[in-house]
CSV table of C-alpha atoms and ligand atoms in Angstrom, one decimal:
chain,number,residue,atom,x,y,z
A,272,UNK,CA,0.9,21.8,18.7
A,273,UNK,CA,2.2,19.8,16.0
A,274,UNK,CA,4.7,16.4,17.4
A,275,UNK,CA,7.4,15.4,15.7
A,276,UNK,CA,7.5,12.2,14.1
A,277,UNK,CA,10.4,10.2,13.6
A,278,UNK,CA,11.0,7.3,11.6
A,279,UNK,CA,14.2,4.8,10.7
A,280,UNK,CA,14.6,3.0,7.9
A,281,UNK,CA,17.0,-0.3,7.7
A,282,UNK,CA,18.5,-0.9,4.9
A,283,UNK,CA,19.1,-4.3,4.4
A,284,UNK,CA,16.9,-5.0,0.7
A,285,UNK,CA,15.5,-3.7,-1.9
A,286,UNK,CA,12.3,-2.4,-1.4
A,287,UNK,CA,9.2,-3.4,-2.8
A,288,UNK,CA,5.7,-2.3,-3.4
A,289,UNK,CA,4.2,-4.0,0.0
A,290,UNK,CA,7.2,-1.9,1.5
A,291,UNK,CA,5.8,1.3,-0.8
A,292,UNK,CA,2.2,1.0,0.1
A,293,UNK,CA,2.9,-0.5,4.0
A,294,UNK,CA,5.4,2.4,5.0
A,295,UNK,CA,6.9,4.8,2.6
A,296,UNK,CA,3.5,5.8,1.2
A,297,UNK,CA,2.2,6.5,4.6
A,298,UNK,CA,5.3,8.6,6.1
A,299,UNK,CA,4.9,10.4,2.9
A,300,UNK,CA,1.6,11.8,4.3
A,301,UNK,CA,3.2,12.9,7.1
A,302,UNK,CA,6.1,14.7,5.9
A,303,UNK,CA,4.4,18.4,6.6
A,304,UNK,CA,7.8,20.2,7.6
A,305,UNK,CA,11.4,19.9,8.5
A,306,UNK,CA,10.8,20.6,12.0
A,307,UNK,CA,8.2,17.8,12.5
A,308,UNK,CA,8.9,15.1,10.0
A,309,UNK,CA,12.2,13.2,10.5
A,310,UNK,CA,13.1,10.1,8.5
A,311,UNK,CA,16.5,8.2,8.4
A,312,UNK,CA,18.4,5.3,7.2
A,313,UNK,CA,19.4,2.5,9.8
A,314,UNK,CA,22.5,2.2,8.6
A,315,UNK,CA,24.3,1.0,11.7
A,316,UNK,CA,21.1,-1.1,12.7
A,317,UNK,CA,21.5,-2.8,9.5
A,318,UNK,CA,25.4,-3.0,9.7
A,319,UNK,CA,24.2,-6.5,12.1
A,320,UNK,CA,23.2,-8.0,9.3
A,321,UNK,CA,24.8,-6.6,6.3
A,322,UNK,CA,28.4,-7.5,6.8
A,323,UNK,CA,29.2,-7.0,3.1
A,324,UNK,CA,31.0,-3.2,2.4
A,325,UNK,CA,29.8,-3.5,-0.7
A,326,UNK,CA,26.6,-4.2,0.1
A,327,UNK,CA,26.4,-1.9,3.3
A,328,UNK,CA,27.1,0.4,1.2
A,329,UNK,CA,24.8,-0.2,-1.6
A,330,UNK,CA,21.6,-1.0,0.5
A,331,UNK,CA,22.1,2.6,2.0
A,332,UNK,CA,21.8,4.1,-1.3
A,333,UNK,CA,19.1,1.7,-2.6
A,334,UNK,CA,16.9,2.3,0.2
A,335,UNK,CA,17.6,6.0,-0.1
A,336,UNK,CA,17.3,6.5,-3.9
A,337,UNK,CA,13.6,4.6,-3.1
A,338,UNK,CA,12.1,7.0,-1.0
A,339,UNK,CA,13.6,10.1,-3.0
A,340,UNK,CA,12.0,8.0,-6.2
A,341,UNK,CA,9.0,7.6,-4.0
A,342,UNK,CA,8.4,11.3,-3.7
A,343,UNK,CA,10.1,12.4,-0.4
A,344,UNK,CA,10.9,15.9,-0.4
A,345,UNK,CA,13.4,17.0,1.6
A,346,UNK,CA,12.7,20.6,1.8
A,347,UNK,CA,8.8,19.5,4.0
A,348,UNK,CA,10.9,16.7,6.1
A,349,UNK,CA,14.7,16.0,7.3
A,350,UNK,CA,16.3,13.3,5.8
A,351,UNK,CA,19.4,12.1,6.9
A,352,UNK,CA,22.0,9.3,7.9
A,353,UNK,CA,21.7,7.6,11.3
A,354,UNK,CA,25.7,7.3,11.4
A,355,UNK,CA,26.0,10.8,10.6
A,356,UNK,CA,24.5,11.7,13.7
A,357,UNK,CA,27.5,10.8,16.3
A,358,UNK,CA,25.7,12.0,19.2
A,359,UNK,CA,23.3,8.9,19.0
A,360,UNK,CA,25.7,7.0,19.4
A,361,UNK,CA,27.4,8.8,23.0
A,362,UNK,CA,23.0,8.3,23.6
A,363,UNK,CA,23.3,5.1,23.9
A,364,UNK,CA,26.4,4.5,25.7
A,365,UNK,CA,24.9,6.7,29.0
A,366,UNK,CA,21.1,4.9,27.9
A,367,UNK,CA,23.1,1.3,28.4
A,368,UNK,CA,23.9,2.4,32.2
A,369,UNK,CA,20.1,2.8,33.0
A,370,UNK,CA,18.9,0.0,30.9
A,371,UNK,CA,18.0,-3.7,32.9
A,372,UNK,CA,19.9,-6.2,30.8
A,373,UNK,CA,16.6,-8.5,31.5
A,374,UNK,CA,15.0,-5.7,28.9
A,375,UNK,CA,17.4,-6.9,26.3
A,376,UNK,CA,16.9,-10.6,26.9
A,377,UNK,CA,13.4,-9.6,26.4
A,378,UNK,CA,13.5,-8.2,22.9
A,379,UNK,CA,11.8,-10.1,20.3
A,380,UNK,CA,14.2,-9.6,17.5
A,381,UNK,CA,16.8,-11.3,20.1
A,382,UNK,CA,14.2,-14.0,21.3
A,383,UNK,CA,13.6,-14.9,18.1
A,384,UNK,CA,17.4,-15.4,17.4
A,385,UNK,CA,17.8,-17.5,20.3
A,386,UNK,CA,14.8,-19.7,19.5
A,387,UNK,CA,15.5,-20.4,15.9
A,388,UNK,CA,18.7,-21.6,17.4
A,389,UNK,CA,17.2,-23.9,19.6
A,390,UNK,CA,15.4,-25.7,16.9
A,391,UNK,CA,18.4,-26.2,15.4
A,392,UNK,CA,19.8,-27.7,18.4
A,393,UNK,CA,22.9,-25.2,18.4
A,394,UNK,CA,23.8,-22.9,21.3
A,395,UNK,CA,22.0,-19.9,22.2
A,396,UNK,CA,24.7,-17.4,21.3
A,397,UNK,CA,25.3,-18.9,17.7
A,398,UNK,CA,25.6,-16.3,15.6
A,399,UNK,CA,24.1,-13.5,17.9
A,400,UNK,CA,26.3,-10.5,17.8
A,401,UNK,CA,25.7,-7.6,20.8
A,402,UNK,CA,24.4,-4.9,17.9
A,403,UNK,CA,21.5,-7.6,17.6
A,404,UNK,CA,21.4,-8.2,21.4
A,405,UNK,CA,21.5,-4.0,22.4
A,406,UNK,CA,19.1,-3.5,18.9
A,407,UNK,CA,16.4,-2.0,20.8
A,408,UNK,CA,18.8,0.8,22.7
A,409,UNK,CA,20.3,2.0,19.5
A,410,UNK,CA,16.8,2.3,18.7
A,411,UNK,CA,16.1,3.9,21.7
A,412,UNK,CA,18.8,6.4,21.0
A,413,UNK,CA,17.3,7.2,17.5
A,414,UNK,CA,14.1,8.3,18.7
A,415,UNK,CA,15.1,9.9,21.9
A,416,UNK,CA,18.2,12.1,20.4
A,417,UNK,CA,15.7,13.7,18.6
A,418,UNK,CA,13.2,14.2,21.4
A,419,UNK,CA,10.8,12.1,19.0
A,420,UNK,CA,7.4,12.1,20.2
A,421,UNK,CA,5.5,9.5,17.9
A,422,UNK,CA,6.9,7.1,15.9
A,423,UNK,CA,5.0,5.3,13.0
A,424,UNK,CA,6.5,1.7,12.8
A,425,UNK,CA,4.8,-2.1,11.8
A,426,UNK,CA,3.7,-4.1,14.3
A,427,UNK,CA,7.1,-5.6,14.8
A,428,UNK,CA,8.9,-2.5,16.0
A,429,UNK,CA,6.5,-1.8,18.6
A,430,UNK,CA,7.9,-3.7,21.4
A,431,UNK,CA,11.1,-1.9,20.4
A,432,UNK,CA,9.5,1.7,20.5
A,433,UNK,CA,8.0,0.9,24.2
A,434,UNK,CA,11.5,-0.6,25.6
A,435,UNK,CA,12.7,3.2,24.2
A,436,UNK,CA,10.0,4.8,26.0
A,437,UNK,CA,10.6,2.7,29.2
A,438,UNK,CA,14.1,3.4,28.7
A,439,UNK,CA,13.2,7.5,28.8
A,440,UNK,CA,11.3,6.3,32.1
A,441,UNK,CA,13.8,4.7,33.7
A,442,UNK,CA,16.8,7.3,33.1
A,443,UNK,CA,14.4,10.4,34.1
A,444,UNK,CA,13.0,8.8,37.4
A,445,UNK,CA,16.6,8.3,37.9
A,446,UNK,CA,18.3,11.0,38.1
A,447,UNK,CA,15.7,13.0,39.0
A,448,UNK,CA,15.0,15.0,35.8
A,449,UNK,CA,12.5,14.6,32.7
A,450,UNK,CA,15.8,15.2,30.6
A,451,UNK,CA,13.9,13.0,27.5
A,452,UNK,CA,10.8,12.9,26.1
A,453,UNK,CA,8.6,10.2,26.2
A,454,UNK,CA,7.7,8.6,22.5
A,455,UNK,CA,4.6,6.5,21.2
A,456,UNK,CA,4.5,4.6,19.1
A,457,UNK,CA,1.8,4.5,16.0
A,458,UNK,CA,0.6,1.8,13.7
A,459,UNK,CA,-0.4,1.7,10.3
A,460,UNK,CA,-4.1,1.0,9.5
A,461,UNK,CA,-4.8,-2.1,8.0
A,462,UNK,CA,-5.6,-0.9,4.4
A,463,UNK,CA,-1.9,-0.5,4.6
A,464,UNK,CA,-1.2,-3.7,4.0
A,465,UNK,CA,-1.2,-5.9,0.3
A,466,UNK,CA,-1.2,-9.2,-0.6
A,467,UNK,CA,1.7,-10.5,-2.3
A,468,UNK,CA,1.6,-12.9,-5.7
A,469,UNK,CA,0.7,-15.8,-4.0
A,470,UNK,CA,-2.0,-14.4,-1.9
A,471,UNK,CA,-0.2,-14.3,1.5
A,472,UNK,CA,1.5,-10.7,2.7
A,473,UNK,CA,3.8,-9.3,0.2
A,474,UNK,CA,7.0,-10.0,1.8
A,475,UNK,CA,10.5,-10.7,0.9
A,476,UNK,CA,10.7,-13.4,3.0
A,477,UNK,CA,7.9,-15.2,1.1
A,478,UNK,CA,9.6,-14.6,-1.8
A,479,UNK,CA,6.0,-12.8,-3.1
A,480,UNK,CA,7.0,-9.5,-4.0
A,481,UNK,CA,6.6,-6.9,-6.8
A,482,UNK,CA,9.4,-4.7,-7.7
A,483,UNK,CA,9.0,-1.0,-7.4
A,484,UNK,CA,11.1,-0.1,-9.9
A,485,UNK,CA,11.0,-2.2,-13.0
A,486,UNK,CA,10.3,-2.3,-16.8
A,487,UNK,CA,7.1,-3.4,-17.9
A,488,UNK,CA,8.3,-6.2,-19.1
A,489,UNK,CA,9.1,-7.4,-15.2
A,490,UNK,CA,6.2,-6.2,-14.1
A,491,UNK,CA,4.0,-8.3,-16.3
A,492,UNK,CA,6.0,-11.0,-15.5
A,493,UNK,CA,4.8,-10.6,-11.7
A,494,UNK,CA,1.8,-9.7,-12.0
A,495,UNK,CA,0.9,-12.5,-14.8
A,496,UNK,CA,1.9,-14.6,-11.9
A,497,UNK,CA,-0.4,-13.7,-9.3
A,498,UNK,CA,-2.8,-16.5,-8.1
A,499,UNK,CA,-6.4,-16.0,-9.2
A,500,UNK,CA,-9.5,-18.7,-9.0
A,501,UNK,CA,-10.5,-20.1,-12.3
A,502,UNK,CA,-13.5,-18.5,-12.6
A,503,UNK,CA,-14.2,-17.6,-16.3
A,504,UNK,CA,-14.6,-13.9,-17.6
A,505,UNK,CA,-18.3,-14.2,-17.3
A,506,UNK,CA,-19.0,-15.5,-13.9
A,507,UNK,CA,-19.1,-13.5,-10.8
A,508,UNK,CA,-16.2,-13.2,-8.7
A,509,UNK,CA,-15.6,-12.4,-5.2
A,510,UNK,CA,-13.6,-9.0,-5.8
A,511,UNK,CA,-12.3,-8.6,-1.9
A,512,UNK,CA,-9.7,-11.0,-0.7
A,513,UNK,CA,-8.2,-11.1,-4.4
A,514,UNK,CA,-4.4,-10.2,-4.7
A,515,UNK,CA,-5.3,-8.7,-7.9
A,516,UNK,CA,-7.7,-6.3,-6.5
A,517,UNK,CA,-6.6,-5.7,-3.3
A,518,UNK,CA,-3.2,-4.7,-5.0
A,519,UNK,CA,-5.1,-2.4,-7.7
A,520,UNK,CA,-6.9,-0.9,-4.5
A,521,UNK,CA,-4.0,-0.3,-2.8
A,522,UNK,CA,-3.0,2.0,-5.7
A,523,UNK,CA,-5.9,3.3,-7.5
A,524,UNK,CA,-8.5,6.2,-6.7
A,525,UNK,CA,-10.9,5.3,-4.9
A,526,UNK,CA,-13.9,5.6,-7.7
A,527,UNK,CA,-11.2,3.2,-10.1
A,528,UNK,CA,-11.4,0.8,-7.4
A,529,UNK,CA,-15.2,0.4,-7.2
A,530,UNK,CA,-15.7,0.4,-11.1
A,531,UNK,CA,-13.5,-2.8,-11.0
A,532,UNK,CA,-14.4,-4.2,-7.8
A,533,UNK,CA,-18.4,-3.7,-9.5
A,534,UNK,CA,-16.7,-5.4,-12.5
A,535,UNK,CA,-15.5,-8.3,-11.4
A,536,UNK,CA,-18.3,-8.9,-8.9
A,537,UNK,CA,-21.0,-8.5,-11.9
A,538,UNK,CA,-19.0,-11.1,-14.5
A,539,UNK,CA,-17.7,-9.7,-17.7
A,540,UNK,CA,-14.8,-8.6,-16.3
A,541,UNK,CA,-11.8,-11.7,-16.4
A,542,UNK,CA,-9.0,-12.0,-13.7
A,543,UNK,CA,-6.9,-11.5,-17.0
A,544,UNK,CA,-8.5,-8.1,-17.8
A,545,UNK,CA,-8.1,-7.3,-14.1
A,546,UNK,CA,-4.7,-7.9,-14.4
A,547,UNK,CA,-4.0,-6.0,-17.2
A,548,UNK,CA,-5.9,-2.8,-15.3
A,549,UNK,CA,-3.2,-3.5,-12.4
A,550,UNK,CA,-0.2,-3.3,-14.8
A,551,UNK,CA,-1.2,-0.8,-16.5
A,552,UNK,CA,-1.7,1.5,-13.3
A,553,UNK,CA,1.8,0.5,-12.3
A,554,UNK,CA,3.1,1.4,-15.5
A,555,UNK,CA,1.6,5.0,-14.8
A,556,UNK,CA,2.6,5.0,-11.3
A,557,UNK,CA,6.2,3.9,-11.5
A,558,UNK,CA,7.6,4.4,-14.7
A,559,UNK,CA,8.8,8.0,-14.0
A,560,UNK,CA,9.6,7.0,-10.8
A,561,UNK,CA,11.9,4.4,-12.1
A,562,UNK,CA,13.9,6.7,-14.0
A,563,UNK,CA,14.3,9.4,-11.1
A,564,UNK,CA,15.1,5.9,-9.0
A,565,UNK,CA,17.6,4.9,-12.0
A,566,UNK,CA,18.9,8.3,-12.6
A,567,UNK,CA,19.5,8.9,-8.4
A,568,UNK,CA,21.9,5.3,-8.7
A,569,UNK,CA,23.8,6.7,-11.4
A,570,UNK,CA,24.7,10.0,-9.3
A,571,UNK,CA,25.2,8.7,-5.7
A,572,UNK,CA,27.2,12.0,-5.0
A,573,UNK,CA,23.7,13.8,-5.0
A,574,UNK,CA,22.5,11.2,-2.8
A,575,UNK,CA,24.8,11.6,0.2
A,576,UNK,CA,24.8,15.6,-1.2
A,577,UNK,CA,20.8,15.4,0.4
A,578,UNK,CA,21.7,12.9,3.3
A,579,UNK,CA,24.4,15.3,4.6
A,580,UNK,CA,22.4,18.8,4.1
A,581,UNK,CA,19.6,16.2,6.5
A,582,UNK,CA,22.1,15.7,9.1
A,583,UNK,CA,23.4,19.5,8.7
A,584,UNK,CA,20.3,20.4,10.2
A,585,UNK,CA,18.9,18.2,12.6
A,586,UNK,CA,22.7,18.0,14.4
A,587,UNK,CA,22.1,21.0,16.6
A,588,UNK,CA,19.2,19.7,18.1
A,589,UNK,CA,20.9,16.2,18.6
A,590,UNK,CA,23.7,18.3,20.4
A,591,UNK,CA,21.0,20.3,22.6
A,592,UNK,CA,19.6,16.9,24.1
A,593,UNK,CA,23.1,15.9,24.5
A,594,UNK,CA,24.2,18.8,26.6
A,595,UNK,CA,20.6,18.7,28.5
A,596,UNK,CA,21.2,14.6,29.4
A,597,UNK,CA,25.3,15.4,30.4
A,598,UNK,CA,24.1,18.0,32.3
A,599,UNK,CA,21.2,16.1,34.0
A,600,UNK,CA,23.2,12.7,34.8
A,601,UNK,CA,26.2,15.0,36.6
A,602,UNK,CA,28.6,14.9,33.9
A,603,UNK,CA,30.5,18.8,34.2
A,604,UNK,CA,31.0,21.4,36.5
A,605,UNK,CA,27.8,22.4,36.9
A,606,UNK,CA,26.9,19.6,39.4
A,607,UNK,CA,28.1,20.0,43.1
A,608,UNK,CA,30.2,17.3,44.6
A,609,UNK,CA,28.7,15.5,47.7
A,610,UNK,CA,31.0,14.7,50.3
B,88,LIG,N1,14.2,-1.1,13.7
B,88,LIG,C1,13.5,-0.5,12.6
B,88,LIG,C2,13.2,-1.6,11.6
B,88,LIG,O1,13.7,-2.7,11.6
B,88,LIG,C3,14.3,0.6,12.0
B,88,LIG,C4,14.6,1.6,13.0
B,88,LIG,C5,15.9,1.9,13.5
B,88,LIG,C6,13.7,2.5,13.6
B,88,LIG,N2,15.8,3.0,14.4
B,88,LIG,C7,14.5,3.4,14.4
B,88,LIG,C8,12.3,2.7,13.4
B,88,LIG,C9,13.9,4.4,15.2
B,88,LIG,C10,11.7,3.8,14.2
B,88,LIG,C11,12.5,4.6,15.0
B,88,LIG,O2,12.5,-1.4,10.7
């Protein structure tokens, strides 16, 4: 039988390729049908850190107009707006009475708040709101409204996916019922993951990033940037490890990765020429995508047009969990009074 996957997406940037290759790419590939493919912005996840309207607002349709760009289809998957689901959020108020506060102070997101604050010698609360401290039960309520049963996240969300699976523990030994379904969680390969202009992880935080959608100007810009050895055209180079290549390979077939990996590794082939192969792959890859990316941020109306058909169709199952849980905790008259 075919699980459904679930997925959320915060919204608090602009995506990138790293974020292209790393997660869009792969939940792409598993966008097979409505019914098992579910993928959603964040919004209110990323409302505790993106205090802005304008730019709540913004990153919601940036992040949205990426995947959409990126090729998601929302007939094979359903698409939608976390905040548009309201039952997640009655989730996590009932989740909240069966979750261990100690769960919470656990939660690295949280931990990491507190201990950046230490270094700085300021208290442990500065600047800690509860939507950061209650992060992973939101989350929680995400995957379990949905009766999720694997969820693809990076290695940083897993902690968060387990505390949503204990959570389902915790409330079903409780009250006697296996009311929710218990989630997994699933990491990306490896080959998932690219370098970034200086070498390290493409990140935003490391301020090493390629744009997704760009002209080619930009994009030779960046990629005339990355770091290379000095090796001359002619000598040999060492192919893996390479931003350039490992980028190019990220992207390109598999046969166009070998003829340039046998390239540089035979001499002849320049970390110039090797750029100029990467460029002109992106140019292929992303120009049209720009435009549909461009043309999406010009008509935001069809944007939340998609979001809301999403939500349109996932809502009645949302609603069936909900009236399973209310049932199962005692809420209604189904549930005989004790004396
Ligand atoms: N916390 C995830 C992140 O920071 C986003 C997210 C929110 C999510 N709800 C989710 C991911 C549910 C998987 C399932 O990227």
């Amino acid at each position: 039988m075919t699980k459904r996957v679930l997925t959320g997406i915060k919204p608090t940037g602009v995506p990138h390729l790293g974020n292209y290759v790393g997660a869009i790419r792969p939940a792409l590939r598993r966008a097979t049908d409505p019914e098992h493919a579910f993928f959603f912005i964040a919004d209110y996840h990323a409302l505790n850190q993106v205090q802005d309207p304008a730019l709540f607002n913004e990153y919601s349709y940036v992040v949205a107009a990426t995947w959409l760009a990126c090729g998601l289809d929302p007939a094979v998957c359903s698409f939608y707006r976390q905040s548009d689901i309201r039952e997640t959020f009655e989730l996590t108020t009932i989740l909240s009475a069966f979750t261990p506060k100690g769960w919470m102070n656990k939660a690295h997101a949280y931990k990491a708040a507190v201990d950046t604050n230490r270094e700085a010698g300021e208290s442990d609360d500065a600047g800690v709101n509860m939507g950061l401290f209650t992060y992973p039960m939101l989350m929680a309520a995400d995957i379990l409204v949905f009766r999720s049963e694997i969820v693809p996240v990076g290695k940083d969300q897993v902690q968060h996916v387990e505390i949503a699976r204990d959570i389902a523990l915790r409330l079903n030994r409780d009250v006697g019922t296996d009311v929710l379904t218990l989630p997994d969680y699933e990491l990306p390969s490896d080959a998932e993951a690219i370098p970034g202009l200086d070498g390290r992880k493409m990140s935003k935080s490391y301020n090493n990033t390629i744009p997704l959608f760009a002209t080619a100007k930009e994009w030779k810009k960046g990629i005339s940037s990355i770091k290379t050895d000095s090796s001359g055209r002619d000598e040999p180079k060492v192919a893996e490890g390479s931003a350039v290549y490992e980028i190019y390979a990220a992207l390109a077939t598999g046969a166009d990765a070998a003829a340039m990996k046998a390239s540089l590794e035979a001499g002849g082939m320049g970390w110039g020429d090797a750029k100029a192969e990467l460029l002109g792959l992106i140019e292929t890859e992303f120009t049209g995508r720009t435009e549909t990316y461009d043309d999406l941020m010009a008509h935001p109306e069809r944007i939340d047009e998609i979001l809301e058909a999403g939500a349109t169709r996932v809502r009645p199952l949302a609603e069936s969990l909900m009236e399973d849980l209310r049932r199962a905790i005692g809420r209604g008259g189904s549930v005989r009074r004790s004396r």
